[in-house]
């Protein structure tokens, strides 16, 4: 599963790339370049707010909810196949869809004890816009990356992968569901 994200593209460039308003006060300083960002850190997300897109920072990892969910572990990934079944994700499918922006994500390969990260990125160097689900929390916006079964290029590395969205798919993913 996607457990690390790389970011080196400046927030202003990302905002221009996705045609989003840069939410300066909330984003400034929160999206510093990082070669291997971890869950629990801030990541850039794009949300549809009224009639425009907004780029802001979100904490990577949704808190677990429901009975018996006392774990401090956060949900960093959400399986696309069960989004409408899981009580944590079902309401976010209607109003919490977002894009999670990154230059690359990492998957680990090799035998236990000697595993090494493998960087996955676009061949043309363009950032990735990954399907995500965002939820406002008291500590700030929280987000999980939506995953699917790995495609042929990644199946030998890991069985799951984040859902990359093409620019033509952004409006449909970001549109609220009635």
GROMACS .gro file of C-alpha atoms in nm:
model
  178
    1UNK     CA    1   0.000   0.000   0.000
    2UNK     CA    2   0.103   0.356  -0.049
    3UNK     CA    3   0.287   0.449   0.270
    4UNK     CA    4   0.525   0.727   0.161
    5UNK     CA    5   0.490   1.025  -0.074
    6UNK     CA    6   0.759   1.247  -0.225
    7UNK     CA    7   0.705   1.618  -0.277
    8UNK     CA    8   0.946   1.868  -0.427
    9UNK     CA    9   0.714   2.071  -0.650
   10UNK     CA   10   0.645   2.415  -0.494
   11UNK     CA   11   0.285   2.480  -0.379
   12UNK     CA   12   0.243   2.777  -0.617
   13UNK     CA   13   0.333   2.556  -0.915
   14UNK     CA   14   0.098   2.281  -0.794
   15UNK     CA   15  -0.185   2.534  -0.757
   16UNK     CA   16  -0.131   2.660  -1.112
   17UNK     CA   17  -0.110   2.303  -1.245
   18UNK     CA   18  -0.449   2.204  -1.101
   19UNK     CA   19  -0.605   2.551  -1.153
   20UNK     CA   20  -0.664   2.595  -0.781
   21UNK     CA   21  -0.658   2.887  -0.543
   22UNK     CA   22  -0.362   2.850  -0.305
   23UNK     CA   23  -0.495   2.875   0.049
   24UNK     CA   24  -0.188   3.070   0.166
   25UNK     CA   25  -0.250   3.096   0.542
   26UNK     CA   26  -0.331   2.730   0.578
   27UNK     CA   27  -0.077   2.597   0.330
   28UNK     CA   28   0.224   2.824   0.388
   29UNK     CA   29   0.501   2.630   0.557
   30UNK     CA   30   0.299   2.310   0.567
   31UNK     CA   31   0.410   2.180   0.231
   32UNK     CA   32   0.785   2.203   0.253
   33UNK     CA   33   0.968   1.972   0.011
   34UNK     CA   34   1.028   1.624   0.149
   35UNK     CA   35   1.196   1.335  -0.026
   36UNK     CA   36   0.984   1.076   0.156
   37UNK     CA   37   0.680   1.211   0.341
   38UNK     CA   38   0.525   0.981   0.597
   39UNK     CA   39   0.174   0.929   0.730
   40UNK     CA   40   0.097   1.185   0.998
   41UNK     CA   41   0.267   1.462   0.798
   42UNK     CA   42   0.106   1.732   0.588
   43UNK     CA   43   0.036   1.662   0.220
   44UNK     CA   44  -0.108   1.891  -0.049
   45UNK     CA   45  -0.473   1.831  -0.135
   46UNK     CA   46  -0.714   1.992  -0.378
   47UNK     CA   47  -1.076   2.037  -0.272
   48UNK     CA   48  -1.377   2.170  -0.460
   49UNK     CA   49  -1.523   2.455  -0.257
   50UNK     CA   50  -1.829   2.624  -0.404
   51UNK     CA   51  -1.726   2.725  -0.756
   52UNK     CA   52  -1.348   2.687  -0.734
   53UNK     CA   53  -1.067   2.447  -0.648
   54UNK     CA   54  -0.857   2.515  -0.341
   55UNK     CA   55  -0.510   2.379  -0.263
   56UNK     CA   56  -0.438   2.336   0.105
   57UNK     CA   57  -0.245   2.115   0.342
   58UNK     CA   58  -0.401   1.810   0.511
   59UNK     CA   59  -0.276   1.561   0.767
   60UNK     CA   60  -0.218   1.223   0.604
   61UNK     CA   61  -0.427   0.972   0.799
   62UNK     CA   62  -0.794   0.962   0.894
   63UNK     CA   63  -0.880   0.877   1.253
   64UNK     CA   64  -1.056   0.545   1.300
   65UNK     CA   65  -1.422   0.579   1.395
   66UNK     CA   66  -1.695   0.356   1.531
   67UNK     CA   67  -1.725   0.111   1.818
   68UNK     CA   68  -1.401  -0.052   1.925
   69UNK     CA   69  -1.190   0.187   1.718
   70UNK     CA   70  -0.966   0.306   2.001
   71UNK     CA   71  -0.651   0.250   1.797
   72UNK     CA   72  -0.419   0.545   1.752
   73UNK     CA   73  -0.323   0.411   1.407
   74UNK     CA   74  -0.463   0.625   1.131
   75UNK     CA   75  -0.622   0.508   0.807
   76UNK     CA   76  -0.377   0.627   0.543
   77UNK     CA   77  -0.529   0.427   0.254
   78UNK     CA   78  -0.886   0.345   0.156
   79UNK     CA   79  -0.970   0.045  -0.064
   80UNK     CA   80  -1.180   0.165  -0.359
   81UNK     CA   81  -1.378  -0.162  -0.356
   82UNK     CA   82  -1.522  -0.098  -0.008
   83UNK     CA   83  -1.560   0.282   0.004
   84UNK     CA   84  -1.940   0.267   0.003
   85UNK     CA   85  -1.950  -0.017   0.259
   86UNK     CA   86  -1.720   0.121   0.531
   87UNK     CA   87  -1.887   0.368   0.772
   88UNK     CA   88  -1.567   0.573   0.787
   89UNK     CA   89  -1.555   0.630   0.410
   90UNK     CA   90  -1.920   0.625   0.301
   91UNK     CA   91  -1.999   0.986   0.402
   92UNK     CA   92  -1.669   1.108   0.256
   93UNK     CA   93  -1.763   0.971  -0.085
   94UNK     CA   94  -2.049   1.224  -0.095
   95UNK     CA   95  -1.864   1.533   0.028
   96UNK     CA   96  -1.499   1.456   0.100
   97UNK     CA   97  -1.342   1.362  -0.229
   98UNK     CA   98  -1.013   1.536  -0.303
   99UNK     CA   99  -0.691   1.510  -0.499
  100UNK     CA  100  -0.373   1.423  -0.309
  101UNK     CA  101  -0.076   1.571  -0.494
  102UNK     CA  102   0.271   1.416  -0.495
  103UNK     CA  103   0.573   1.387  -0.721
  104UNK     CA  104   0.598   1.014  -0.648
  105UNK     CA  105   0.490   0.739  -0.410
  106UNK     CA  106   0.696   0.453  -0.273
  107UNK     CA  107   0.646   0.079  -0.248
  108UNK     CA  108   0.883  -0.152  -0.066
  109UNK     CA  109   1.042  -0.449  -0.236
  110UNK     CA  110   1.271  -0.732  -0.131
  111UNK     CA  111   1.280  -0.987   0.149
  112UNK     CA  112   1.188  -0.894   0.504
  113UNK     CA  113   1.475  -0.725   0.683
  114UNK     CA  114   1.634  -0.600   0.363
  115UNK     CA  115   1.338  -0.428   0.201
  116UNK     CA  116   1.413  -0.112   0.008
  117UNK     CA  117   1.184   0.163  -0.119
  118UNK     CA  118   1.106   0.178  -0.488
  119UNK     CA  119   1.006   0.523  -0.615
  120UNK     CA  120   0.706   0.526  -0.852
  121UNK     CA  121   0.655   0.840  -1.058
  122UNK     CA  122   0.534   0.957  -1.398
  123UNK     CA  123   0.790   0.913  -1.674
  124UNK     CA  124   0.747   1.275  -1.785
  125UNK     CA  125   0.813   1.411  -1.432
  126UNK     CA  126   0.466   1.564  -1.396
  127UNK     CA  127   0.322   1.535  -1.045
  128UNK     CA  128   0.059   1.277  -0.959
  129UNK     CA  129  -0.298   1.364  -0.867
  130UNK     CA  130  -0.418   1.072  -0.655
  131UNK     CA  131  -0.778   1.007  -0.557
  132UNK     CA  132  -0.826   1.090  -0.192
  133UNK     CA  133  -1.089   1.129   0.078
  134UNK     CA  134  -1.069   1.424   0.316
  135UNK     CA  135  -1.241   1.487   0.646
  136UNK     CA  136  -1.236   1.798   0.865
  137UNK     CA  137  -1.109   1.719   1.216
  138UNK     CA  138  -1.044   1.940   1.519
  139UNK     CA  139  -0.668   1.923   1.450
  140UNK     CA  140  -0.723   2.016   1.083
  141UNK     CA  141  -0.813   1.847   0.759
  142UNK     CA  142  -0.725   1.474   0.744
  143UNK     CA  143  -0.692   1.264   0.430
  144UNK     CA  144  -0.657   0.904   0.305
  145UNK     CA  145  -0.536   0.791  -0.037
  146UNK     CA  146  -0.774   0.568  -0.236
  147UNK     CA  147  -0.614   0.244  -0.361
  148UNK     CA  148  -0.701  -0.028  -0.613
  149UNK     CA  149  -0.548  -0.358  -0.722
  150UNK     CA  150  -0.209  -0.290  -0.876
  151UNK     CA  151  -0.185  -0.264  -1.252
  152UNK     CA  152   0.048  -0.483  -1.458
  153UNK     CA  153   0.342  -0.245  -1.418
  154UNK     CA  154   0.331  -0.261  -1.037
  155UNK     CA  155   0.180  -0.601  -0.962
  156UNK     CA  156   0.522  -0.763  -0.918
  157UNK     CA  157   0.609  -0.504  -0.651
  158UNK     CA  158   0.285  -0.477  -0.453
  159UNK     CA  159  -0.075  -0.594  -0.482
  160UNK     CA  160  -0.224  -0.244  -0.428
  161UNK     CA  161  -0.156   0.103  -0.570
  162UNK     CA  162  -0.296   0.456  -0.534
  163UNK     CA  163  -0.554   0.566  -0.791
  164UNK     CA  164  -0.391   0.818  -1.024
  165UNK     CA  165  -0.640   1.056  -1.186
  166UNK     CA  166  -0.591   1.217  -1.526
  167UNK     CA  167  -0.675   1.590  -1.552
  168UNK     CA  168  -0.991   1.507  -1.750
  169UNK     CA  169  -1.116   1.304  -1.448
  170UNK     CA  170  -1.053   1.570  -1.182
  171UNK     CA  171  -1.389   1.754  -1.218
  172UNK     CA  172  -1.587   1.431  -1.192
  173UNK     CA  173  -1.395   1.306  -0.885
  174UNK     CA  174  -1.416   1.643  -0.709
  175UNK     CA  175  -1.787   1.700  -0.781
  176UNK     CA  176  -2.010   1.649  -0.476
  177UNK     CA  177  -2.257   1.364  -0.497
  178UNK     CA  178  -2.619   1.460  -0.427
   0.00000   0.00000   0.00000
